[in-house]
PDB file of C-alpha atoms in Angstrom:
ATOM      1  CA  UNK I 262      -8.603  -3.455  32.714  1.00  0.00           C
ATOM      2  CA  UNK I 263      -5.027  -4.348  33.526  1.00  0.00           C
ATOM      3  CA  UNK I 264      -3.696  -0.794  33.746  1.00  0.00           C
ATOM      4  CA  UNK I 265      -0.594  -0.391  35.898  1.00  0.00           C
ATOM      5  CA  UNK I 266      -0.580  -4.053  36.971  1.00  0.00           C
ATOM      6  CA  UNK I 267       2.423  -6.323  37.446  1.00  0.00           C
ATOM      7  CA  UNK I 268       1.003  -8.908  35.021  1.00  0.00           C
ATOM      8  CA  UNK I 269       3.696 -10.650  32.966  1.00  0.00           C
ATOM      9  CA  UNK I 270       1.662 -12.818  30.552  1.00  0.00           C
ATOM     10  CA  UNK I 271      -1.832 -13.198  29.140  1.00  0.00           C
ATOM     11  CA  UNK I 272      -2.932 -16.780  28.538  1.00  0.00           C
ATOM     12  CA  UNK I 273      -3.538 -18.030  25.001  1.00  0.00           C
ATOM     13  CA  UNK I 274      -7.292 -18.497  25.541  1.00  0.00           C
ATOM     14  CA  UNK I 275      -7.946 -15.013  26.921  1.00  0.00           C
ATOM     15  CA  UNK I 276     -10.817 -13.131  25.280  1.00  0.00           C
ATOM     16  CA  UNK I 277     -11.548  -9.434  25.520  1.00  0.00           C
ATOM     17  CA  UNK I 278     -14.972  -7.962  24.870  1.00  0.00           C
ATOM     18  CA  UNK I 279     -14.602  -4.206  24.913  1.00  0.00           C
ATOM     19  CA  UNK I 280     -10.864  -3.685  24.897  1.00  0.00           C
ATOM     20  CA  UNK I 281      -7.562  -4.054  26.644  1.00  0.00           C
ATOM     21  CA  UNK I 282      -5.791  -1.412  28.691  1.00  0.00           C
ATOM     22  CA  UNK I 283      -2.261  -2.441  29.681  1.00  0.00           C
ATOM     23  CA  UNK I 284      -1.126   1.151  30.105  1.00  0.00           C
ATOM     24  CA  UNK I 285       1.978   1.376  32.322  1.00  0.00           C
ATOM     25  CA  UNK I 286       2.250  -2.442  32.660  1.00  0.00           C
ATOM     26  CA  UNK I 287       6.024  -2.613  32.449  1.00  0.00           C
ATOM     27  CA  UNK I 288       6.291  -6.418  32.820  1.00  0.00           C
ATOM     28  CA  UNK I 289       3.937  -7.332  29.963  1.00  0.00           C
ATOM     29  CA  UNK I 290       6.009  -7.251  26.786  1.00  0.00           C
ATOM     30  CA  UNK I 291       3.964  -9.209  24.230  1.00  0.00           C
ATOM     31  CA  UNK I 292       0.357  -9.140  23.040  1.00  0.00           C
ATOM     32  CA  UNK I 293      -1.109 -11.709  20.651  1.00  0.00           C
ATOM     33  CA  UNK I 294      -4.909 -11.507  21.049  1.00  0.00           C
ATOM     34  CA  UNK I 295      -7.961  -9.857  19.531  1.00  0.00           C
ATOM     35  CA  UNK I 296      -9.170  -6.657  21.132  1.00  0.00           C
ATOM     36  CA  UNK I 297     -11.591  -4.013  19.860  1.00  0.00           C
ATOM     37  CA  UNK I 298      -9.629  -1.264  21.620  1.00  0.00           C
ATOM     38  CA  UNK I 299      -5.989  -1.549  22.734  1.00  0.00           C
ATOM     39  CA  UNK I 300      -4.087   0.854  24.977  1.00  0.00           C
ATOM     40  CA  UNK I 301      -0.511  -0.066  25.835  1.00  0.00           C
ATOM     41  CA  UNK I 302       0.735   3.479  26.379  1.00  0.00           C
ATOM     42  CA  UNK I 303       3.944   3.679  28.429  1.00  0.00           C
ATOM     43  CA  UNK I 304       4.010  -0.082  28.905  1.00  0.00           C
ATOM     44  CA  UNK I 305       6.839  -2.550  28.324  1.00  0.00           C
ATOM     45  CA  UNK I 306       5.303  -3.739  25.021  1.00  0.00           C
ATOM     46  CA  UNK I 307       7.995  -4.959  22.620  1.00  0.00           C
ATOM     47  CA  UNK I 308       6.027  -7.311  20.375  1.00  0.00           C
ATOM     48  CA  UNK I 309       2.594  -7.706  18.835  1.00  0.00           C
ATOM     49  CA  UNK I 310       2.162 -11.298  17.710  1.00  0.00           C
ATOM     50  CA  UNK I 311       0.708 -12.522  14.412  1.00  0.00           C
ATOM     51  CA  UNK I 312      -2.686 -13.449  15.920  1.00  0.00           C
ATOM     52  CA  UNK I 313      -3.315  -9.974  17.326  1.00  0.00           C
ATOM     53  CA  UNK I 314      -6.204  -8.100  15.736  1.00  0.00           C
ATOM     54  CA  UNK I 315      -7.609  -4.739  16.727  1.00  0.00           C
ATOM     55  CA  UNK I 316     -10.820  -2.836  16.068  1.00  0.00           C
ATOM     56  CA  UNK I 317     -14.360  -3.455  14.924  1.00  0.00           C
ATOM     57  CA  UNK I 318     -14.871  -2.604  11.277  1.00  0.00           C
ATOM     58  CA  UNK I 319     -13.831   0.995  10.715  1.00  0.00           C
ATOM     59  CA  UNK I 320     -13.487   1.792  14.437  1.00  0.00           C
ATOM     60  CA  UNK I 321      -9.872   1.199  15.387  1.00  0.00           C
ATOM     61  CA  UNK I 322      -7.923   2.621  18.289  1.00  0.00           C
ATOM     62  CA  UNK I 323      -4.504   1.247  19.119  1.00  0.00           C
ATOM     63  CA  UNK I 324      -2.295   3.319  21.408  1.00  0.00           C
ATOM     64  CA  UNK I 325       1.326   2.175  21.766  1.00  0.00           C
ATOM     65  CA  UNK I 326       3.071   5.497  22.410  1.00  0.00           C
ATOM     66  CA  UNK I 327       5.877   5.429  24.940  1.00  0.00           C
ATOM     67  CA  UNK I 328       6.589   1.709  24.421  1.00  0.00           C
ATOM     68  CA  UNK I 329       9.767   0.036  23.182  1.00  0.00           C
ATOM     69  CA  UNK I 330       7.687  -1.246  20.235  1.00  0.00           C
ATOM     70  CA  UNK I 331       6.611   2.283  19.305  1.00  0.00           C
ATOM     71  CA  UNK I 332      10.217   3.419  19.278  1.00  0.00           C
ATOM     72  CA  UNK I 333      11.241   0.433  17.146  1.00  0.00           C
ATOM     73  CA  UNK I 334       8.575   0.811  14.447  1.00  0.00           C
ATOM     74  CA  UNK I 335       7.942   4.568  14.628  1.00  0.00           C
ATOM     75  CA  UNK I 336       4.195   4.404  15.259  1.00  0.00           C
ATOM     76  CA  UNK I 337       2.234   5.765  18.250  1.00  0.00           C
ATOM     77  CA  UNK I 338      -1.532   5.794  17.628  1.00  0.00           C
ATOM     78  CA  UNK I 339      -3.407   3.812  14.992  1.00  0.00           C
ATOM     79  CA  UNK I 340      -6.991   4.798  14.115  1.00  0.00           C
ATOM     80  CA  UNK I 341      -7.536   3.754  10.485  1.00  0.00           C
ATOM     81  CA  UNK I 342      -7.697   0.440   8.611  1.00  0.00           C
ATOM     82  CA  UNK I 343      -4.638   1.579   6.641  1.00  0.00           C
ATOM     83  CA  UNK I 344      -2.761   2.309   9.856  1.00  0.00           C
ATOM     84  CA  UNK I 345      -3.802  -1.066  11.223  1.00  0.00           C
ATOM     85  CA  UNK I 346      -2.291  -2.752   8.149  1.00  0.00           C
ATOM     86  CA  UNK I 347       0.890  -0.674   8.476  1.00  0.00           C
ATOM     87  CA  UNK I 348       1.169  -1.756  12.122  1.00  0.00           C
ATOM     88  CA  UNK I 349       0.672  -5.399  11.178  1.00  0.00           C
ATOM     89  CA  UNK I 350       3.271  -5.180   8.403  1.00  0.00           C
ATOM     90  CA  UNK I 351       5.800  -3.422  10.669  1.00  0.00           C
ATOM     91  CA  UNK I 352       5.327  -6.009  13.418  1.00  0.00           C
ATOM     92  CA  UNK I 353       5.682  -8.907  10.960  1.00  0.00           C
ATOM     93  CA  UNK I 354       8.873  -7.417   9.546  1.00  0.00           C
ATOM     94  CA  UNK I 355      10.276  -6.852  13.030  1.00  0.00           C
ATOM     95  CA  UNK I 356       9.312 -10.358  14.196  1.00  0.00           C
ATOM     96  CA  UNK I 357      10.868 -12.048  11.166  1.00  0.00           C
ATOM     97  CA  UNK I 358      14.024  -9.963  11.606  1.00  0.00           C
ATOM     98  CA  UNK I 359      14.288 -11.126  15.237  1.00  0.00           C
ATOM     99  CA  UNK I 360      13.752 -14.762  14.245  1.00  0.00           C
ATOM    100  CA  UNK I 361      16.707 -14.660  11.847  1.00  0.00           C
ATOM    101  CA  UNK I 362      19.267 -13.227  14.255  1.00  0.00           C
ATOM    102  CA  UNK I 363      21.933 -15.901  14.643  1.00  0.00           C
ATOM    103  CA  UNK I 364      22.964 -16.861  18.134  1.00  0.00           C
ATOM    104  CA  UNK I 365      26.494 -15.803  19.018  1.00  0.00           C
ATOM    105  CA  UNK I 366      28.898 -18.692  18.892  1.00  0.00           C
ATOM    106  CA  UNK I 367      30.162 -19.868  22.197  1.00  0.00           C
ATOM    107  CA  UNK I 368      33.800 -19.262  22.799  1.00  0.00           C
ATOM    108  CA  UNK I 369      35.878 -22.384  22.631  1.00  0.00           C
ATOM    109  CA  UNK I 370      38.335 -22.584  25.437  1.00  0.00           C
ATOM    110  CA  UNK I 371      41.271 -24.870  25.264  1.00  0.00           C
ATOM    111  CA  UNK I 372      42.497 -26.448  28.396  1.00  0.00           C
ATOM    112  CA  UNK I 373      46.168 -27.223  28.827  1.00  0.00           C
ATOM    113  CA  UNK I 374      47.270 -30.065  30.919  1.00  0.00           C
TER     114      UNK I 374
END
C-alpha cells in the first residue's frame, strides 16, 4: 500500500498481487502496470498508460475520483468490463491527443549591432 506517500514513480518491473492503493499520493501522476484492484482517489493521477490493466475476470474495481484524470475523462469508479474498456479507450484518446500537441515555436529575437 502506497496510500498518502510521497512516491513519485513506480519502476517498470513492479508487480502487484492484490492491488494498488495510491490514494492521496499527490506526486505520483502516472500508472502503467497491472493491478487487480486500483485506488487512486484524490491522488495526482493524470495518466494511465497503455500497459495498465485492472481486475481479475469479472471483478474490477478502479477508483480514480478526485484526480485530474477523472476530471479530464469524466469517470470516477469503474466496476464492469464495459467500464474498464471505456476507461482504456478514454485514456488512449487522451494520450494520443497529448502526443500530437505541437510545441510552441521559440520566439526569434533579432539583435542589432
